[in-house]
Amino acid sequence: MMQLETNILGVFALKNGKIILKETFGKDIPKIAGKIRAISDGVVEEEKKVLKELSDTGNKKIAVSNPLRFKSLKTGVEFLQAKPANLFEISRTLGMQDEEVRKILRQVNTEISRRKLKEIERDQLVIQAVKSLDEIQDAANLLNERLREWYSLHFPELDHLVEGNEAFTKIVATTGNRSGLNEKNLLLDPKHNKNVLESLKTTLGVDFTKEDLEAIGKLARPTLALYDSKSEIEKYIEGEMREIAPNLTELAGAQLGARLMAIAGSLKRLAVLPAGTIQVLGAEDAFFRFLQTGKRPPKHGVIFQYPDIRSAKKNIRGKLARTLAAKIAIAARADAYGKNFIAPKLLKDYKKRFKDLSK
């Protein structure tokens, strides 16, 4: 029976240890590394070529080291399990010295490791970026709390009239003195603008000196810069996620997709998680409480941030989260191990389920 062997030297058809057919990879290290990485997920062209020749000459059973890798091929050939052939025995048949082969092997392993590290860097950069968003938000909110309390001595009514932290910070940072407020620099909707300007006439706040305003400005401007930084990092995450995980991004959104990756540890780790685990990622504390107390388990974790789930009726949130988690699992696998853009179909299937549950 023929044996198909693929290694750093190429693809070989062996019979009783002798080379019958071969397709070598050459000596280009990056090319060899690419081939070796490719066979971890599928079948390379050189293998298909050798297999076709073997099939055309009547070989219906071929021994390989990993039969599952060839499962998707429609060749009419039955693939059977076999031990890998000895690399050095093959290389000696080709007239190569052992040391030469060891050198190629080292170089290929180094190149593969380098590529993996490069991929991990992009993956991990996004994870670090999305983690920084929470820290920036926490820092900005803490500073805004102090800013509101401080500025309320000057214009206490503004604290109640402007709920948004970023909008409040922008008003203080750009205007400062309450007497300088007008419809143009308030940047609020007409109704809120009117309420703020009306409150100016009867404010209970004290007057601030020039030094007071300069001091509070030194807090307001860096706080505003944090909100600007958050916005820029969000744009960065959006761009990177569309490159790294286009299916996940299209389906779940860049930020939610990045958060799921961050909790899982990486895109590939997310890709191997079952849908049930993805559904409750981010709800670890609630899940541990369930294990300890026997109370109801969490129905969703960070996936609750998805607009459809957050706004859905309570009785269907769990089902929606389960459906979305299943689609996310497929999308993550497609991004981690393939190149096909399948998000539109996944999104369509999810929207249909959402529509059915919402009736």
mmCIF file of C-alpha atoms in Angstrom:
data_model
loop_
_atom_site.group_PDB
_atom_site.id
_atom_site.type_symbol
_atom_site.label_atom_id
_atom_site.label_comp_id
_atom_site.label_asym_id
_atom_site.label_seq_id
_atom_site.Cartn_x
_atom_site.Cartn_y
_atom_site.Cartn_z
ATOM 1 C CA MET A 1 0.000 0.000 0.000
ATOM 2 C CA MET A 2 1.206 3.496 -0.850
ATOM 3 C CA GLN A 3 2.003 6.006 1.883
ATOM 4 C CA LEU A 4 1.713 9.753 1.447
ATOM 5 C CA GLU A 5 4.253 11.688 3.498
ATOM 6 C CA THR A 6 4.521 15.471 3.769
ATOM 7 C CA ASN A 7 7.421 17.136 5.566
ATOM 8 C CA ILE A 8 9.736 20.148 5.246
ATOM 9 C CA LEU A 9 11.234 18.710 2.059
ATOM 10 C CA GLY A 10 7.992 18.215 0.173
ATOM 11 C CA VAL A 11 5.330 15.630 -0.575
ATOM 12 C CA PHE A 12 6.344 12.013 -1.174
ATOM 13 C CA ALA A 13 4.542 8.861 -2.259
ATOM 14 C CA LEU A 14 6.342 5.926 -0.649
ATOM 15 C CA LYS A 15 6.084 2.206 -1.176
ATOM 16 C CA ASN A 16 8.004 0.027 1.241
ATOM 17 C CA GLY A 17 10.044 3.097 2.189
ATOM 18 C CA LYS A 18 11.056 3.898 -1.394
ATOM 19 C CA ILE A 19 10.102 7.164 -3.100
ATOM 20 C CA ILE A 20 7.735 6.530 -6.030
ATOM 21 C CA LEU A 21 6.506 10.087 -6.613
ATOM 22 C CA LYS A 22 7.577 13.434 -5.205
ATOM 23 C CA GLU A 23 6.764 17.145 -5.255
ATOM 24 C CA THR A 24 9.502 19.049 -3.408
ATOM 25 C CA PHE A 25 9.057 22.423 -1.705
ATOM 26 C CA GLY A 26 12.471 23.734 -2.727
ATOM 27 C CA LYS A 27 14.772 25.583 -0.326
ATOM 28 C CA ASP A 28 12.870 28.854 0.184
ATOM 29 C CA ILE A 29 12.387 28.853 3.986
ATOM 30 C CA PRO A 30 9.344 31.214 4.122
ATOM 31 C CA LYS A 31 7.661 29.140 1.406
ATOM 32 C CA ILE A 32 8.330 25.872 3.268
ATOM 33 C CA ALA A 33 7.053 27.401 6.511
ATOM 34 C CA GLY A 34 3.866 28.461 4.725
ATOM 35 C CA LYS A 35 3.333 24.940 3.426
ATOM 36 C CA ILE A 36 3.891 23.341 6.820
ATOM 37 C CA ARG A 37 1.454 25.748 8.447
ATOM 38 C CA ALA A 38 -1.083 25.138 5.690
ATOM 39 C CA ILE A 39 -1.121 21.361 6.228
ATOM 40 C CA SER A 40 -2.177 21.851 9.830
ATOM 41 C CA ASP A 41 -5.586 22.974 8.571
ATOM 42 C CA GLY A 42 -5.927 21.460 5.136
ATOM 43 C CA VAL A 43 -4.286 19.973 2.064
ATOM 44 C CA VAL A 44 -1.662 21.774 -0.057
ATOM 45 C CA GLU A 45 -1.561 21.751 -3.860
ATOM 46 C CA GLU A 46 1.492 19.468 -3.984
ATOM 47 C CA GLU A 47 -0.419 16.834 -2.022
ATOM 48 C CA LYS A 48 -3.418 17.113 -4.334
ATOM 49 C CA LYS A 49 -1.159 16.651 -7.353
ATOM 50 C CA VAL A 50 0.519 13.519 -5.952
ATOM 51 C CA LEU A 51 -2.819 12.106 -4.787
ATOM 52 C CA LYS A 52 -4.314 12.585 -8.256
ATOM 53 C CA GLU A 53 -1.454 10.641 -9.826
ATOM 54 C CA LEU A 54 -1.832 7.873 -7.274
ATOM 55 C CA SER A 55 -5.605 7.739 -7.778
ATOM 56 C CA ASP A 56 -5.259 7.735 -11.572
ATOM 57 C CA THR A 57 -2.930 4.737 -11.356
ATOM 58 C CA GLY A 58 -5.436 2.688 -9.358
ATOM 59 C CA ASN A 59 -4.414 3.322 -5.746
ATOM 60 C CA LYS A 60 -7.653 3.244 -3.744
ATOM 61 C CA LYS A 61 -6.106 2.975 -0.280
ATOM 62 C CA ILE A 62 -3.369 5.328 0.876
ATOM 63 C CA ALA A 63 -1.703 5.474 4.287
ATOM 64 C CA VAL A 64 -1.266 8.907 5.882
ATOM 65 C CA SER A 65 -0.321 10.142 9.351
ATOM 66 C CA ASN A 66 -3.584 12.107 9.778
ATOM 67 C CA PRO A 67 -6.556 10.723 7.784
ATOM 68 C CA LEU A 68 -8.932 13.433 9.064
ATOM 69 C CA ARG A 69 -6.969 16.078 7.181
ATOM 70 C CA PHE A 70 -8.002 14.517 3.852
ATOM 71 C CA LYS A 71 -11.643 13.952 4.773
ATOM 72 C CA SER A 72 -12.922 16.854 2.652
ATOM 73 C CA LEU A 73 -11.249 15.574 -0.546
ATOM 74 C CA LYS A 74 -13.479 13.788 -3.063
ATOM 75 C CA THR A 75 -10.921 11.496 -4.636
ATOM 76 C CA GLY A 76 -12.519 8.098 -4.119
ATOM 77 C CA VAL A 77 -9.452 7.170 -2.062
ATOM 78 C CA GLU A 78 -9.652 5.654 1.410
ATOM 79 C CA PHE A 79 -7.130 7.186 3.795
ATOM 80 C CA LEU A 80 -5.753 4.920 6.501
ATOM 81 C CA GLN A 81 -3.741 5.723 9.615
ATOM 82 C CA ALA A 82 0.031 5.179 9.476
ATOM 83 C CA LYS A 83 3.126 6.236 11.386
ATOM 84 C CA PRO A 84 5.006 9.181 9.853
ATOM 85 C CA ALA A 85 7.969 8.194 7.690
ATOM 86 C CA ASN A 86 11.462 9.039 8.865
ATOM 87 C CA LEU A 87 12.504 12.487 7.593
ATOM 88 C CA PHE A 88 16.212 11.653 7.464
ATOM 89 C CA GLU A 89 15.693 8.397 5.548
ATOM 90 C CA ILE A 90 13.840 10.376 2.872
ATOM 91 C CA SER A 91 16.466 13.134 2.820
ATOM 92 C CA ARG A 92 19.309 10.609 2.433
ATOM 93 C CA THR A 93 17.509 9.113 -0.556
ATOM 94 C CA LEU A 94 17.539 12.613 -2.034
ATOM 95 C CA GLY A 95 21.284 12.830 -1.412
ATOM 96 C CA MET A 96 21.091 15.351 1.420
ATOM 97 C CA GLN A 97 23.331 15.402 4.488
ATOM 98 C CA ASP A 98 21.661 15.115 7.925
ATOM 99 C CA GLU A 99 23.163 18.403 9.110
ATOM 100 C CA GLU A 100 21.756 20.194 6.073
ATOM 101 C CA VAL A 101 18.291 18.851 6.911
ATOM 102 C CA ARG A 102 18.644 19.837 10.559
ATOM 103 C CA LYS A 103 19.560 23.364 9.480
ATOM 104 C CA ILE A 104 16.455 23.618 7.267
ATOM 105 C CA LEU A 105 14.329 22.213 10.075
ATOM 106 C CA ARG A 106 15.645 24.827 12.529
ATOM 107 C CA GLN A 107 15.089 27.657 10.058
ATOM 108 C CA VAL A 108 11.555 26.515 9.244
ATOM 109 C CA ASN A 109 10.644 26.188 12.924
ATOM 110 C CA THR A 110 12.039 29.666 13.577
ATOM 111 C CA GLU A 111 10.044 31.125 10.681
ATOM 112 C CA ILE A 112 6.829 29.442 11.859
ATOM 113 C CA SER A 113 7.392 30.733 15.397
ATOM 114 C CA ARG A 114 8.064 34.228 14.053
ATOM 115 C CA ARG A 115 4.825 34.183 12.063
ATOM 116 C CA LYS A 116 2.839 32.962 15.040
ATOM 117 C CA LEU A 117 4.265 35.710 17.222
ATOM 118 C CA LYS A 118 3.427 38.281 14.581
ATOM 119 C CA GLU A 119 -0.168 37.061 14.452
ATOM 120 C CA ILE A 120 -0.395 36.992 18.219
ATOM 121 C CA GLU A 121 0.817 40.582 18.358
ATOM 122 C CA ARG A 122 -2.075 41.866 16.246
ATOM 123 C CA ASP A 123 -4.495 39.735 18.198
ATOM 124 C CA GLN A 124 -3.127 40.878 21.527
ATOM 125 C CA LEU A 125 -2.896 44.523 20.467
ATOM 126 C CA VAL A 126 -6.642 44.622 19.945
ATOM 127 C CA ILE A 127 -7.208 42.904 23.281
ATOM 128 C CA GLN A 128 -5.010 45.461 25.044
ATOM 129 C CA ALA A 129 -6.847 48.265 23.257
ATOM 130 C CA VAL A 130 -10.305 47.095 24.308
ATOM 131 C CA LYS A 131 -9.132 46.599 27.891
ATOM 132 C CA SER A 132 -7.783 50.158 27.879
ATOM 133 C CA LEU A 133 -11.248 51.472 26.942
ATOM 134 C CA ASP A 134 -12.683 50.354 30.274
ATOM 135 C CA GLU A 135 -9.781 51.883 32.176
ATOM 136 C CA ILE A 136 -10.069 55.174 30.274
ATOM 137 C CA GLN A 137 -13.818 55.220 30.922
ATOM 138 C CA ASP A 138 -13.307 54.557 34.636
ATOM 139 C CA ALA A 139 -10.646 57.274 34.892
ATOM 140 C CA ALA A 140 -12.756 59.776 32.940
ATOM 141 C CA ASN A 141 -15.849 59.065 35.036
ATOM 142 C CA LEU A 142 -13.898 59.478 38.269
ATOM 143 C CA LEU A 143 -12.444 62.805 37.144
ATOM 144 C CA ASN A 144 -15.818 63.928 35.840
ATOM 145 C CA GLU A 145 -17.357 63.249 39.234
ATOM 146 C CA ARG A 146 -14.772 65.547 40.828
ATOM 147 C CA LEU A 147 -15.276 68.126 38.044
ATOM 148 C CA ARG A 148 -19.052 68.180 38.571
ATOM 149 C CA GLU A 149 -18.674 68.646 42.308
ATOM 150 C CA TRP A 150 -16.114 71.434 41.840
ATOM 151 C CA TYR A 151 -17.971 73.299 39.067
ATOM 152 C CA SER A 152 -21.250 73.020 41.002
ATOM 153 C CA LEU A 153 -19.867 75.633 43.383
ATOM 154 C CA HIS A 154 -19.928 78.018 40.412
ATOM 155 C CA PHE A 155 -22.993 76.772 38.498
ATOM 156 C CA PRO A 156 -24.784 73.990 40.481
ATOM 157 C CA GLU A 157 -27.755 73.776 38.105
ATOM 158 C CA LEU A 158 -25.582 72.550 35.220
ATOM 159 C CA ASP A 159 -24.923 69.262 37.035
ATOM 160 C CA HIS A 160 -28.602 68.322 36.810
ATOM 161 C CA LEU A 161 -29.286 69.799 33.399
ATOM 162 C CA VAL A 162 -26.437 68.033 31.557
ATOM 163 C CA GLU A 163 -26.433 64.304 32.233
ATOM 164 C CA GLY A 164 -23.774 63.255 29.725
ATOM 165 C CA ASN A 165 -20.308 63.249 31.260
ATOM 166 C CA GLU A 166 -18.510 64.084 28.029
ATOM 167 C CA ALA A 167 -20.905 66.939 27.208
ATOM 168 C CA PHE A 168 -20.520 68.364 30.722
ATOM 169 C CA THR A 169 -16.727 68.151 30.556
ATOM 170 C CA LYS A 170 -16.663 69.805 27.140
ATOM 171 C CA ILE A 171 -18.750 72.759 28.372
ATOM 172 C CA VAL A 172 -16.445 73.366 31.347
ATOM 173 C CA ALA A 173 -13.247 72.813 29.343
ATOM 174 C CA THR A 174 -14.172 75.127 26.468
ATOM 175 C CA THR A 175 -16.156 77.838 28.246
ATOM 176 C CA GLY A 176 -15.218 77.896 31.912
ATOM 177 C CA ASN A 177 -17.008 80.930 33.273
ATOM 178 C CA ARG A 178 -20.782 80.489 33.342
ATOM 179 C CA SER A 179 -21.234 84.020 32.021
ATOM 180 C CA GLY A 180 -19.657 82.892 28.750
ATOM 181 C CA LEU A 181 -22.303 80.239 28.065
ATOM 182 C CA ASN A 182 -24.553 80.750 25.031
ATOM 183 C CA GLU A 183 -26.470 78.705 22.472
ATOM 184 C CA LYS A 184 -23.409 78.322 20.234
ATOM 185 C CA ASN A 185 -20.956 76.908 22.768
ATOM 186 C CA LEU A 186 -23.366 74.796 24.793
ATOM 187 C CA LEU A 187 -23.641 72.281 21.905
ATOM 188 C CA LEU A 188 -26.840 70.805 23.363
ATOM 189 C CA ASP A 189 -30.262 70.396 21.797
ATOM 190 C CA PRO A 190 -32.452 73.551 21.747
ATOM 191 C CA LYS A 191 -34.563 72.469 24.737
ATOM 192 C CA HIS A 192 -31.536 71.829 26.964
ATOM 193 C CA ASN A 193 -29.836 75.000 25.749
ATOM 194 C CA LYS A 194 -32.882 77.015 26.806
ATOM 195 C CA ASN A 195 -33.038 75.356 30.248
ATOM 196 C CA VAL A 196 -29.357 76.007 30.918
ATOM 197 C CA LEU A 197 -29.551 79.642 29.848
ATOM 198 C CA GLU A 198 -32.678 80.182 31.950
ATOM 199 C CA SER A 199 -30.922 78.709 34.985
ATOM 200 C CA LEU A 200 -28.102 81.212 34.578
ATOM 201 C CA LYS A 201 -30.473 84.012 35.559
ATOM 202 C CA THR A 202 -31.256 82.506 38.962
ATOM 203 C CA THR A 203 -28.171 80.434 39.727
ATOM 204 C CA LEU A 204 -27.147 79.965 43.348
ATOM 205 C CA GLY A 205 -23.486 79.495 42.445
ATOM 206 C CA VAL A 206 -20.655 81.716 43.559
ATOM 207 C CA ASP A 207 -18.468 83.749 41.235
ATOM 208 C CA PHE A 208 -15.122 82.189 40.275
ATOM 209 C CA THR A 209 -11.984 84.267 39.956
ATOM 210 C CA LYS A 210 -9.682 84.015 36.947
ATOM 211 C CA GLU A 211 -7.381 81.775 39.014
ATOM 212 C CA ASP A 212 -10.332 79.555 40.020
ATOM 213 C CA LEU A 213 -11.327 79.102 36.379
ATOM 214 C CA GLU A 214 -7.749 78.365 35.306
ATOM 215 C CA ALA A 215 -7.439 75.716 38.017
ATOM 216 C CA ILE A 216 -10.686 73.944 37.120
ATOM 217 C CA GLY A 217 -9.705 74.151 33.449
ATOM 218 C CA LYS A 218 -6.566 72.179 34.226
ATOM 219 C CA LEU A 219 -8.827 69.342 35.378
ATOM 220 C CA ALA A 220 -11.465 69.703 32.662
ATOM 221 C CA ARG A 221 -9.137 69.725 29.646
ATOM 222 C CA PRO A 222 -7.223 66.482 30.456
ATOM 223 C CA THR A 223 -10.555 64.828 31.286
ATOM 224 C CA LEU A 224 -11.902 65.868 27.888
ATOM 225 C CA ALA A 225 -8.724 64.501 26.302
ATOM 226 C CA LEU A 226 -9.531 61.106 27.849
ATOM 227 C CA TYR A 227 -12.887 61.054 26.062
ATOM 228 C CA ASP A 228 -11.145 62.005 22.816
ATOM 229 C CA SER A 229 -8.606 59.212 23.353
ATOM 230 C CA LYS A 230 -11.422 56.741 23.961
ATOM 231 C CA SER A 231 -13.022 57.742 20.675
ATOM 232 C CA GLU A 232 -9.733 57.324 18.778
ATOM 233 C CA ILE A 233 -9.062 53.911 20.315
ATOM 234 C CA GLU A 234 -12.583 52.801 19.377
ATOM 235 C CA LYS A 235 -11.803 53.741 15.747
ATOM 236 C CA TYR A 236 -8.533 51.797 15.967
ATOM 237 C CA ILE A 237 -10.331 48.717 17.304
ATOM 238 C CA GLU A 238 -12.911 48.950 14.522
ATOM 239 C CA GLY A 239 -10.225 49.009 11.824
ATOM 240 C CA GLU A 240 -8.113 46.240 13.332
ATOM 241 C CA MET A 241 -11.070 43.974 14.029
ATOM 242 C CA ARG A 242 -12.234 44.221 10.413
ATOM 243 C CA GLU A 243 -8.797 42.968 9.380
ATOM 244 C CA ILE A 244 -8.299 40.294 12.056
ATOM 245 C CA ALA A 245 -11.866 39.039 12.501
ATOM 246 C CA PRO A 246 -14.139 40.328 9.707
ATOM 247 C CA ASN A 247 -16.889 37.757 10.310
ATOM 248 C CA LEU A 248 -16.990 38.314 14.059
ATOM 249 C CA THR A 249 -16.961 42.092 13.569
ATOM 250 C CA GLU A 250 -19.757 42.093 11.001
ATOM 251 C CA LEU A 251 -21.896 39.836 13.176
ATOM 252 C CA ALA A 252 -21.298 41.140 16.711
ATOM 253 C CA GLY A 253 -19.683 44.523 16.195
ATOM 254 C CA ALA A 254 -16.046 45.456 16.701
ATOM 255 C CA GLN A 255 -16.188 46.252 20.409
ATOM 256 C CA LEU A 256 -18.270 43.265 21.485
ATOM 257 C CA GLY A 257 -16.166 40.975 19.299
ATOM 258 C CA ALA A 258 -12.962 42.388 20.797
ATOM 259 C CA ARG A 259 -14.331 42.014 24.340
ATOM 260 C CA LEU A 260 -15.211 38.381 23.708
ATOM 261 C CA MET A 261 -11.688 37.829 22.361
ATOM 262 C CA ALA A 262 -10.211 39.541 25.420
ATOM 263 C CA ILE A 263 -12.166 37.372 27.871
ATOM 264 C CA ALA A 264 -11.317 34.200 25.935
ATOM 265 C CA GLY A 265 -7.658 35.228 25.649
ATOM 266 C CA SER A 266 -7.344 35.296 21.853
ATOM 267 C CA LEU A 267 -9.313 34.813 18.652
ATOM 268 C CA LYS A 268 -8.228 31.192 18.356
ATOM 269 C CA ARG A 269 -9.203 30.445 21.935
ATOM 270 C CA LEU A 270 -12.600 32.015 21.267
ATOM 271 C CA ALA A 271 -12.890 29.893 18.127
ATOM 272 C CA VAL A 272 -12.604 26.604 20.041
ATOM 273 C CA LEU A 273 -15.104 27.512 22.761
ATOM 274 C CA PRO A 274 -18.587 25.950 22.579
ATOM 275 C CA ALA A 275 -21.529 28.295 22.055
ATOM 276 C CA GLY A 276 -22.768 27.699 25.613
ATOM 277 C CA THR A 277 -19.497 29.014 27.027
ATOM 278 C CA ILE A 278 -19.434 32.035 24.688
ATOM 279 C CA GLN A 279 -22.968 32.872 25.822
ATOM 280 C CA VAL A 280 -21.855 33.416 29.430
ATOM 281 C CA LEU A 281 -18.366 34.871 28.863
ATOM 282 C CA GLY A 282 -18.018 37.806 31.206
ATOM 283 C CA ALA A 283 -20.510 36.393 33.723
ATOM 284 C CA GLU A 284 -17.960 34.289 35.590
ATOM 285 C CA ASP A 285 -18.870 35.713 39.011
ATOM 286 C CA ALA A 286 -22.548 34.934 38.513
ATOM 287 C CA PHE A 287 -21.673 31.477 37.243
ATOM 288 C CA PHE A 288 -19.539 30.726 40.329
ATOM 289 C CA ARG A 289 -22.398 31.893 42.547
ATOM 290 C CA PHE A 290 -24.641 29.457 40.703
ATOM 291 C CA LEU A 291 -22.178 26.629 41.345
ATOM 292 C CA GLN A 292 -21.860 27.508 45.020
ATOM 293 C CA THR A 293 -25.456 28.333 45.894
ATOM 294 C CA GLY A 294 -27.473 26.462 43.296
ATOM 295 C CA LYS A 295 -29.290 29.625 42.240
ATOM 296 C CA ARG A 296 -30.321 30.102 38.628
ATOM 297 C CA PRO A 297 -27.334 30.181 36.227
ATOM 298 C CA PRO A 298 -26.655 33.350 34.186
ATOM 299 C CA LYS A 299 -28.344 33.475 30.786
ATOM 300 C CA HIS A 300 -25.760 35.765 29.253
ATOM 301 C CA GLY A 301 -22.498 37.546 29.913
ATOM 302 C CA VAL A 302 -20.921 40.393 27.965
ATOM 303 C CA ILE A 303 -23.035 39.303 24.982
ATOM 304 C CA PHE A 304 -25.846 41.206 26.702
ATOM 305 C CA GLN A 305 -24.281 44.375 25.215
ATOM 306 C CA TYR A 306 -25.641 43.321 21.813
ATOM 307 C CA PRO A 307 -28.491 45.820 21.109
ATOM 308 C CA ASP A 308 -31.109 43.198 20.173
ATOM 309 C CA ILE A 309 -30.524 41.251 23.368
ATOM 310 C CA ARG A 310 -30.301 44.280 25.649
ATOM 311 C CA SER A 311 -33.614 45.665 24.346
ATOM 312 C CA ALA A 312 -35.443 42.339 24.099
ATOM 313 C CA LYS A 313 -38.130 41.130 26.486
ATOM 314 C CA LYS A 314 -36.713 39.229 29.442
ATOM 315 C CA ASN A 315 -38.426 35.980 28.501
ATOM 316 C CA ILE A 316 -36.567 35.737 25.169
ATOM 317 C CA ARG A 317 -33.157 37.185 26.105
ATOM 318 C CA GLY A 318 -31.718 33.782 26.987
ATOM 319 C CA LYS A 319 -32.837 32.254 23.676
ATOM 320 C CA LEU A 320 -31.498 35.223 21.730
ATOM 321 C CA ALA A 321 -28.167 35.060 23.577
ATOM 322 C CA ARG A 322 -27.928 31.336 22.823
ATOM 323 C CA THR A 323 -28.661 31.912 19.128
ATOM 324 C CA LEU A 324 -26.150 34.749 18.817
ATOM 325 C CA ALA A 325 -23.491 32.777 20.720
ATOM 326 C CA ALA A 326 -23.874 29.882 18.273
ATOM 327 C CA LYS A 327 -23.391 32.245 15.321
ATOM 328 C CA ILE A 328 -20.414 33.924 17.027
ATOM 329 C CA ALA A 329 -18.774 30.514 17.513
ATOM 330 C CA ILE A 330 -19.067 29.830 13.774
ATOM 331 C CA ALA A 331 -17.838 33.331 12.859
ATOM 332 C CA ALA A 332 -14.814 33.061 15.161
ATOM 333 C CA ARG A 333 -13.851 29.694 13.651
ATOM 334 C CA ALA A 334 -14.176 31.118 10.147
ATOM 335 C CA ASP A 335 -11.879 34.029 11.080
ATOM 336 C CA ALA A 336 -9.340 31.925 12.963
ATOM 337 C CA TYR A 337 -9.049 28.985 10.591
ATOM 338 C CA GLY A 338 -10.394 30.077 7.221
ATOM 339 C CA LYS A 339 -10.749 32.978 4.810
ATOM 340 C CA ASN A 340 -14.414 32.778 3.819
ATOM 341 C CA PHE A 341 -16.640 35.746 4.602
ATOM 342 C CA ILE A 342 -19.804 34.072 5.894
ATOM 343 C CA ALA A 343 -21.082 36.824 8.203
ATOM 344 C CA PRO A 344 -23.988 37.935 5.958
ATOM 345 C CA LYS A 345 -25.556 34.472 6.087
ATOM 346 C CA LEU A 346 -24.962 34.165 9.841
ATOM 347 C CA LEU A 347 -26.504 37.584 10.389
ATOM 348 C CA LYS A 348 -29.475 36.735 8.199
ATOM 349 C CA ASP A 349 -30.106 33.499 10.126
ATOM 350 C CA TYR A 350 -29.818 35.330 13.441
ATOM 351 C CA LYS A 351 -32.207 38.111 12.343
ATOM 352 C CA LYS A 352 -34.754 35.484 11.258
ATOM 353 C CA ARG A 353 -34.559 33.830 14.670
ATOM 354 C CA PHE A 354 -34.857 37.234 16.347
ATOM 355 C CA LYS A 355 -37.957 38.024 14.295
ATOM 356 C CA ASP A 356 -39.536 34.650 15.132
ATOM 357 C CA LEU A 357 -38.901 35.034 18.865
ATOM 358 C CA SER A 358 -40.161 38.619 18.906
ATOM 359 C CA LYS A 359 -43.611 37.721 17.563
#
